[in-house]
GROMACS .gro file of C-alpha atoms in nm:
model
  380
    1MET     CA    1  15.636  14.025  18.154
    2SER     CA    2  15.267  14.088  18.297
    3GLY     CA    3  15.058  14.398  18.136
    4PHE     CA    4  14.709  14.444  18.008
    5LEU     CA    5  14.517  14.683  17.829
    6HIS     CA    6  14.197  14.898  17.884
    7TYR     CA    7  13.943  14.896  18.132
    8GLN     CA    8  13.593  15.031  18.215
    9ASP     CA    9  13.649  15.109  18.606
   10ILE     CA   10  14.008  15.007  18.689
   11LYS     CA   11  13.910  15.061  19.066
   12THR     CA   12  13.653  14.770  19.047
   13LEU     CA   13  13.946  14.517  18.932
   14ASP     CA   14  14.158  14.631  19.270
   15SER     CA   15  14.100  14.278  19.406
   16ASP     CA   16  14.268  14.078  19.085
   17ILE     CA   17  14.509  14.359  19.035
   18LYS     CA   18  14.671  14.282  19.370
   19LYS     CA   19  14.666  13.940  19.324
   20LEU     CA   20  14.810  13.945  18.991
   21LYS     CA   21  15.054  14.264  19.036
   22PRO     CA   22  15.055  14.390  18.660
   23LYS     CA   23  15.354  14.577  18.558
   24TYR     CA   24  15.226  14.782  18.261
   25TRP     CA   25  14.887  14.906  18.143
   26ARG     CA   26  14.814  15.013  17.812
   27ILE     CA   27  14.541  15.294  17.800
   28GLY     CA   28  14.371  15.516  17.587
   29TRP     CA   29  13.999  15.558  17.504
   30SER     CA   30  13.936  15.396  17.815
   31PHE     CA   31  14.112  15.704  18.017
   32ASN     CA   32  13.899  15.915  18.198
   33SER     CA   33  14.067  16.096  18.482
   34MET     CA   34  14.403  16.120  18.658
   35GLU     CA   35  14.273  15.917  18.974
   36GLU     CA   36  14.334  15.643  18.739
   37ILE     CA   37  14.660  15.722  18.644
   38ASP     CA   38  14.751  15.770  19.060
   39TYR     CA   39  14.558  15.453  19.128
   40MET     CA   40  14.819  15.269  18.891
   41ARG     CA   41  15.096  15.406  18.989
   42LYS     CA   42  15.005  15.337  19.392
   43ASN     CA   43  15.010  14.978  19.253
   44ASN     CA   44  15.343  15.003  19.107
   45ILE     CA   45  15.169  15.004  18.754
   46THR     CA   46  15.336  15.226  18.457
   47PRO     CA   47  15.075  15.326  18.244
   48ILE     CA   48  15.150  15.362  17.872
   49MET     CA   49  14.933  15.652  17.712
   50VAL     CA   50  14.809  15.593  17.327
   51VAL     CA   51  14.812  15.929  17.205
   52SER     CA   52  14.618  15.823  16.909
   53ASP     CA   53  14.345  15.682  17.084
   54LYS     CA   54  14.262  16.043  17.216
   55TYR     CA   55  14.320  16.200  16.870
   56GLY     CA   56  14.102  15.964  16.686
   57TYR     CA   57  14.195  15.753  16.350
   58PRO     CA   58  14.100  15.825  15.970
   59TYR     CA   59  13.838  15.526  15.987
   60GLU     CA   60  13.625  15.681  16.263
   61THR     CA   61  13.361  15.779  16.002
   62HIS     CA   62  13.169  15.931  16.294
   63LYS     CA   63  13.422  16.167  16.355
   64LYS     CA   64  13.551  16.462  16.129
   65TRP     CA   65  13.934  16.358  16.056
   66GLU     CA   66  14.188  16.621  16.102
   67ASP     CA   67  14.541  16.537  15.946
   68PRO     CA   68  14.773  16.593  16.218
   69LEU     CA   69  15.032  16.754  16.000
   70LYS     CA   70  14.809  17.039  15.859
   71THR     CA   71  14.583  17.147  16.208
   72ASP     CA   72  14.717  17.217  16.538
   73LYS     CA   73  14.513  16.958  16.706
   74LEU     CA   74  14.778  16.736  16.780
   75VAL     CA   75  14.961  17.025  16.955
   76VAL     CA   76  14.685  17.143  17.132
   77LEU     CA   77  14.622  16.783  17.263
   78LEU     CA   78  14.975  16.677  17.354
   79LYS     CA   79  15.000  17.037  17.559
   80ASN     CA   80  14.717  16.949  17.734
   81MET     CA   81  14.779  16.589  17.819
   82TYR     CA   82  15.154  16.665  17.894
   83GLN     CA   83  15.036  16.949  18.136
   84GLN     CA   84  14.788  16.677  18.292
   85MET     CA   85  14.991  16.360  18.319
   86GLY     CA   86  15.380  16.498  18.303
   87ASN     CA   87  15.588  16.217  18.297
   88SER     CA   88  15.350  15.950  18.513
   89VAL     CA   89  15.293  15.771  18.169
   90ILE     CA   90  15.487  15.680  17.857
   91TYR     CA   91  15.379  15.790  17.561
   92ASP     CA   92  15.283  15.562  17.274
   93ILE     CA   93  15.241  15.805  17.003
   94TRP     CA   94  15.035  15.593  16.738
   95ASN     CA   95  14.859  15.257  16.738
   96GLU     CA   96  14.936  15.063  16.442
   97SER     CA   97  14.963  15.341  16.190
   98SER     CA   98  14.824  15.312  15.822
   99PHE     CA   99  14.959  15.610  15.676
  100GLU     CA  100  15.215  15.596  15.428
  101GLU     CA  101  15.550  15.547  15.583
  102LYS     CA  102  15.686  15.892  15.531
  103GLU     CA  103  15.366  16.072  15.659
  104PHE     CA  104  15.372  15.818  15.982
  105PHE     CA  105  15.732  15.933  16.021
  106SER     CA  106  15.653  16.309  16.003
  107ILE     CA  107  15.359  16.259  16.251
  108PHE     CA  108  15.576  16.085  16.486
  109LYS     CA  109  15.848  16.361  16.483
  110LYS     CA  110  15.587  16.630  16.542
  111ALA     CA  111  15.434  16.455  16.837
  112HIS     CA  112  15.810  16.382  16.979
  113ASP     CA  113  15.891  16.737  16.923
  114ILE     CA  114  15.577  16.893  17.100
  115ILE     CA  115  15.626  16.647  17.435
  116ARG     CA  116  16.017  16.757  17.442
  117SER     CA  117  15.951  17.122  17.417
  118GLN     CA  118  15.726  17.115  17.738
  119PRO     CA  119  15.874  17.181  18.068
  120GLY     CA  120  16.054  16.861  18.164
  121GLY     CA  121  15.980  16.719  17.862
  122ASP     CA  122  16.329  16.615  17.778
  123LYS     CA  123  16.256  16.345  18.069
  124ALA     CA  124  15.949  16.226  17.911
  125LEU     CA  125  15.951  15.833  17.823
  126ILE     CA  126  15.832  15.824  17.430
  127SER     CA  127  15.716  15.459  17.289
  128GLY     CA  128  15.706  15.382  16.934
  129PRO     CA  129  15.662  15.253  16.662
  130SER     CA  130  15.376  15.040  16.761
  131TYR     CA  131  15.349  14.841  16.417
  132ASP     CA  132  15.115  14.570  16.422
  133LYS     CA  133  15.395  14.316  16.355
  134TYR     CA  134  15.742  14.270  16.371
  135ASP     CA  135  15.914  14.381  16.041
  136PRO     CA  136  16.310  14.413  16.086
  137LYS     CA  137  16.324  14.622  15.755
  138GLN     CA  138  16.055  14.849  15.845
  139ILE     CA  139  16.178  14.885  16.220
  140ASP     CA  140  16.519  14.950  16.058
  141ARG     CA  141  16.380  15.254  15.841
  142PHE     CA  142  16.216  15.384  16.149
  143LEU     CA  143  16.492  15.368  16.376
  144GLN     CA  144  16.716  15.537  16.088
  145PHE     CA  145  16.440  15.808  16.066
  146CYS     CA  146  16.465  15.852  16.425
  147LEU     CA  147  16.891  15.903  16.440
  148ASP     CA  148  16.842  16.123  16.141
  149ASN     CA  149  16.573  16.374  16.284
  150ASN     CA  150  16.721  16.385  16.648
  151VAL     CA  151  16.419  16.171  16.777
  152ARG     CA  152  16.478  16.038  17.128
  153LEU     CA  153  16.312  15.687  17.143
  154ASP     CA  154  16.352  15.569  17.513
  155VAL     CA  155  16.085  15.282  17.456
  156MET     CA  156  16.096  15.016  17.148
  157SER     CA  157  15.774  14.859  17.094
  158TRP     CA  158  15.551  14.643  16.820
  159HIS     CA  159  15.259  14.422  16.864
  160GLU     CA  160  15.355  14.015  16.848
  161TRP     CA  161  15.106  13.740  16.761
  162ARG     CA  162  15.374  13.439  16.696
  163TYR     CA  163  15.284  13.150  16.903
  164GLY     CA  164  15.426  12.803  16.950
  165ASP     CA  165  15.774  12.635  16.993
  166LYS     CA  166  15.917  12.731  16.641
  167GLU     CA  167  15.790  13.128  16.624
  168PHE     CA  168  15.920  13.184  16.982
  169GLN     CA  169  16.248  13.090  16.895
  170ASP     CA  170  16.232  13.323  16.572
  171ILE     CA  171  16.091  13.586  16.826
  172LYS     CA  172  16.426  13.532  17.050
  173LYS     CA  173  16.626  13.545  16.758
  174ASP     CA  174  16.457  13.883  16.622
  175ILE     CA  175  16.486  14.060  16.960
  176ALA     CA  176  16.867  13.946  17.035
  177GLU     CA  177  16.931  14.081  16.666
  178LEU     CA  178  16.751  14.413  16.734
  179LYS     CA  179  16.927  14.445  17.079
  180VAL     CA  180  17.263  14.461  16.863
  181ILE     CA  181  17.208  14.709  16.640
  182LEU     CA  182  17.010  14.955  16.911
  183SER     CA  183  17.354  14.899  17.128
  184ASN     CA  184  17.552  14.988  16.789
  185ARG     CA  185  17.423  15.168  16.487
  186TYR     CA  186  17.119  15.309  16.695
  187ALA     CA  187  17.260  15.359  17.008
  188LYS     CA  188  17.239  15.731  16.981
  189VAL     CA  189  16.839  15.729  16.938
  190GLY     CA  190  16.828  15.617  17.286
  191VAL     CA  191  16.598  15.305  17.331
  192LYS     CA  192  16.605  15.213  17.718
  193LYS     CA  193  16.351  14.938  17.702
  194ILE     CA  194  16.148  14.721  17.464
  195ILE     CA  195  15.796  14.656  17.564
  196LEU     CA  196  15.565  14.442  17.331
  197ASN     CA  197  15.237  14.636  17.386
  198GLU     CA  198  15.015  14.385  17.233
  199VAL     CA  199  15.084  14.016  17.255
  200VAL     CA  200  14.895  13.668  17.272
  201PHE     CA  201  14.696  13.619  16.953
  202ALA     CA  202  14.310  13.586  16.952
  203ASP     CA  203  14.370  13.182  16.870
  204ILE     CA  204  14.481  13.158  17.203
  205GLN     CA  205  14.369  13.398  17.440
  206PHE     CA  206  14.180  13.192  17.693
  207ASN     CA  207  14.474  12.911  17.686
  208PRO     CA  208  14.664  12.922  18.018
  209THR     CA  209  14.974  12.722  17.877
  210GLU     CA  210  15.028  12.905  17.570
  211ILE     CA  211  14.993  13.263  17.799
  212LEU     CA  212  15.263  13.088  17.975
  213GLN     CA  213  15.505  13.024  17.729
  214THR     CA  214  15.489  13.321  17.562
  215LEU     CA  215  15.569  13.510  17.921
  216LYS     CA  216  15.863  13.251  17.960
  217SER     CA  217  16.002  13.311  17.586
  218LEU     CA  218  15.956  13.683  17.634
  219GLU     CA  219  16.172  13.682  17.967
  220GLU     CA  220  16.426  13.487  17.808
  221SER     CA  221  16.461  13.723  17.538
  222GLY     CA  222  16.529  14.023  17.800
  223ILE     CA  223  16.275  14.264  17.702
  224ASP     CA  224  16.096  14.475  18.007
  225GLY     CA  225  15.751  14.385  17.964
  226ALA     CA  226  15.438  14.251  17.758
  227CYS     CA  227  15.062  14.371  17.754
  228LYS     CA  228  14.793  14.076  17.665
  229ALA     CA  229  14.567  14.211  17.344
  230CYS     CA  230  14.190  14.192  17.380
  231TRP     CA  231  13.965  13.997  17.097
  232GLU     CA  232  13.652  13.983  17.020
  233GLU     CA  233  13.459  13.627  17.214
  234SER     CA  234  13.235  13.419  17.060
  235ASN     CA  235  12.964  13.625  17.186
  236GLY     CA  236  13.072  13.884  16.966
  237VAL     CA  237  13.142  14.117  17.254
  238SER     CA  238  13.482  14.280  17.267
  239ASN     CA  239  13.686  14.191  17.571
  240CYS     CA  240  13.868  14.515  17.520
  241ASN     CA  241  13.584  14.738  17.697
  242ASN     CA  242  13.410  14.507  17.934
  243ASN     CA  243  13.623  14.540  18.228
  244SER     CA  244  13.752  14.136  18.207
  245MET     CA  245  14.143  14.223  18.216
  246ASP     CA  246  14.157  14.104  17.852
  247GLY     CA  247  13.933  13.809  17.875
  248ILE     CA  248  14.115  13.683  18.135
  249LEU     CA  249  13.794  13.726  18.353
  250ASP     CA  250  13.408  13.692  18.232
  251GLN     CA  251  13.162  13.925  18.197
  252LYS     CA  252  13.066  13.899  18.572
  253GLY     CA  253  13.458  13.878  18.670
  254LYS     CA  254  13.484  13.533  18.744
  255PRO     CA  255  13.836  13.377  18.655
  256ARG     CA  256  13.890  13.144  18.372
  257SER     CA  257  14.158  12.928  18.329
  258ALA     CA  258  14.378  13.258  18.171
  259TRP     CA  259  14.368  13.406  18.491
  260TRP     CA  260  14.507  13.132  18.685
  261ALA     CA  261  14.813  13.161  18.457
  262TYR     CA  262  14.885  13.515  18.528
  263LYS     CA  263  14.785  13.430  18.912
  264LEU     CA  264  15.058  13.168  18.911
  265TYR     CA  265  15.311  13.362  18.682
  266ASN     CA  266  15.297  13.624  18.941
  267LEU     CA  267  15.363  13.389  19.227
  268SER     CA  268  15.663  13.260  19.025
  269LEU     CA  269  15.820  13.598  19.069
  270GLN     CA  270  15.927  13.571  19.442
  271ASN     CA  271  16.248  13.413  19.487
  272ARG     CA  272  16.269  13.265  19.148
  273VAL     CA  273  16.514  12.982  19.101
  274ARG     CA  274  16.642  12.795  18.762
  275ALA     CA  275  16.409  12.536  18.617
  276HIS     CA  276  16.520  12.343  18.303
  277SER     CA  277  16.304  12.131  18.092
  278ASP     CA  278  16.424  11.861  17.850
  279GLU     CA  279  16.100  11.933  17.612
  280SER     CA  280  16.036  12.286  17.462
  281ASN     CA  281  15.700  12.262  17.514
  282LEU     CA  282  15.700  12.151  17.863
  283ILE     CA  283  15.730  12.520  18.029
  284PRO     CA  284  15.873  12.531  18.440
  285PHE     CA  285  15.864  12.791  18.664
  286VAL     CA  286  15.976  12.711  19.029
  287SER     CA  287  15.999  12.962  19.323
  288TYR     CA  288  15.977  12.966  19.681
  289ASP     CA  289  15.844  13.138  20.022
  290ASP     CA  290  15.966  13.074  20.381
  291LYS     CA  291  15.739  12.791  20.384
  292ASN     CA  292  15.646  12.646  20.048
  293ILE     CA  293  15.848  12.561  19.741
  294HIS     CA  294  15.596  12.637  19.432
  295LEU     CA  295  15.656  12.433  19.091
  296ILE     CA  296  15.461  12.524  18.784
  297VAL     CA  297  15.462  12.311  18.515
  298ALA     CA  298  15.283  12.391  18.169
  299ASN     CA  299  15.187  12.101  17.904
  300ASN     CA  300  15.194  12.305  17.583
  301SER     CA  301  15.246  12.060  17.392
  302LYS     CA  302  14.998  11.933  17.134
  303TYR     CA  303  15.004  11.582  17.330
  304ASN     CA  304  14.948  11.414  17.648
  305ILE     CA  305  15.257  11.282  17.818
  306ASN     CA  306  15.217  10.982  18.009
  307GLN     CA  307  15.522  11.072  18.284
  308VAL     CA  308  15.685  11.394  18.353
  309ARG     CA  309  15.969  11.340  18.591
  310ILE     CA  310  16.037  11.629  18.845
  311SER     CA  311  16.348  11.670  19.005
  312ALA     CA  312  16.427  11.959  19.277
  313LYS     CA  313  16.738  11.971  19.411
  314ASN     CA  314  16.944  12.149  19.709
  315LEU     CA  315  16.574  12.218  19.869
  316LEU     CA  316  16.674  12.244  20.243
  317LYS     CA  317  16.986  12.495  20.147
  318ASN     CA  318  16.718  12.778  20.181
  319LYS     CA  319  16.736  12.854  20.558
  320ASP     CA  320  16.358  12.892  20.617
  321LEU     CA  321  16.310  12.556  20.492
  322LYS     CA  322  16.580  12.401  20.671
  323LYS     CA  323  16.364  12.363  20.994
  324TYR     CA  324  16.103  12.145  20.828
  325LYS     CA  325  16.160  11.751  20.866
  326ASN     CA  326  15.809  11.643  20.685
  327PHE     CA  327  15.639  11.785  20.369
  328ASN     CA  328  15.327  11.777  20.220
  329LEU     CA  329  15.276  11.789  19.800
  330LYS     CA  330  14.959  11.872  19.696
  331VAL     CA  331  14.920  11.881  19.269
  332TYR     CA  332  14.620  12.100  19.126
  333GLN     CA  333  14.561  12.095  18.785
  334ILE     CA  334  14.451  12.375  18.559
  335PRO     CA  335  14.279  12.266  18.264
  336ASN     CA  336  14.222  12.490  17.937
  337THR     CA  337  13.875  12.601  17.985
  338GLY     CA  338  13.880  12.868  17.736
  339GLU     CA  339  13.583  13.098  17.790
  340ASN     CA  340  13.400  12.912  18.084
  341VAL     CA  341  13.507  12.977  18.436
  342LEU     CA  342  13.747  12.788  18.625
  343LEU     CA  343  13.718  12.936  19.029
  344GLU     CA  344  13.950  12.683  19.176
  345PRO     CA  345  14.230  12.493  19.043
  346LYS     CA  346  14.130  12.086  19.096
  347LEU     CA  347  14.309  11.925  19.376
  348LEU     CA  348  14.481  11.602  19.210
  349SER     CA  349  14.646  11.488  19.485
  350SER     CA  350  14.795  11.527  19.884
  351LYS     CA  351  15.050  11.336  20.007
  352GLN     CA  352  15.308  11.304  20.315
  353MET     CA  353  15.664  11.335  20.172
  354LYS     CA  354  16.023  11.303  20.307
  355LEU     CA  355  16.341  11.472  20.106
  356THR     CA  356  16.577  11.224  19.987
  357ASN     CA  357  16.971  11.407  19.945
  358ASN     CA  358  16.816  11.726  19.994
  359GLN     CA  359  16.598  11.690  19.665
  360LEU     CA  360  16.250  11.593  19.580
  361ILE     CA  361  16.180  11.334  19.333
  362TYR     CA  362  15.793  11.333  19.198
  363ASN     CA  363  15.662  11.170  18.871
  364LEU     CA  364  15.366  11.385  18.748
  365THR     CA  365  15.147  11.103  18.566
  366ASP     CA  366  14.880  11.143  18.262
  367THR     CA  367  14.992  11.530  18.224
  368GLY     CA  368  14.709  11.642  17.975
  369SER     CA  369  14.798  11.840  17.657
  370LYS     CA  370  14.771  12.234  17.682
  371THR     CA  371  14.730  12.181  18.080
  372LEU     CA  372  14.867  12.334  18.348
  373TYR     CA  373  15.015  12.154  18.671
  374TYR     CA  374  15.060  12.317  18.999
  375LEU     CA  375  15.260  12.180  19.261
  376VAL     CA  376  15.339  12.325  19.590
  377LEU     CA  377  15.542  12.143  19.894
  378SER     CA  378  15.514  12.268  20.219
  379GLY     CA  379  15.681  12.227  20.561
  380LYS     CA  380  15.507  12.063  20.828
   0.00000   0.00000   0.00000
């Protein structure tokens, strides 16, 4: 699910990118040269190019606005853009349209047809409608327009600001219902992926447990990816354009606790195994490598929990771990530091462990609200 928006100089983020391994990066006004696209592709990142960022918006009073339906500006822009980028990016036609619906649909079709008319444009990936929220009736009208007007939409996108346990359940329900109509009534529209190109609302942007519950919930919805949104910080500076990876780094490039959420999420993707929690706001991720078992527990509830019982079963079925007779368990804590830096997780305990009946039983005590815990069981 890992993705980000914008940058000042993406290559200066190389160390963080290699640690976090984002899947998507949504760009537009921040894009400067094809070197950036090439860099992303080499790092297995798919760029999402926001065409409207390069075209300009009606509210930008410092520019002379040109109606894309009445001038050739959009034609020239997209031909040049496609000649330069080809099929190396996903083309996100318009961000959070403020047009009347009929006008927006016409602009979208015009851009779609220009891209498709280019050599190789039939293979281009086009995304939309990138609405500022999920509205099923609005989405349905957009899909009906695409069906009626021979618009092939490869990637369905919108911005998702809901959070909290109940709202995550609503998101899952909405996506499940959308998938049904995409595969039935609107199958000919051709949607292959759902990518939420802006997620994580301003109120929770620095909170590591909220971020992990967002990523976990979207995973469970079976979508393809999600890009973290950027917002203004307490000093009035937007983290859209300060090279902070949308605020998970501070302005000096140091990690906040939100960075650690993305770091541990990426760690959890290698050899992920099934994990279940009896508490909906207690989010588990479990994975392993040839020497370690990684257990991530995010307490995203409003309350401290006196004791969390962790039971990890069938550990020694893994051939790489069978050779170890003794294990060491380290427990780290990642509090919600907000805008403050967190250079390292806090080591809470380190102890020798013996596995009983192929399983680990451990009681994590005094689990703080909105606090992330990372347990690593290492063979010795």
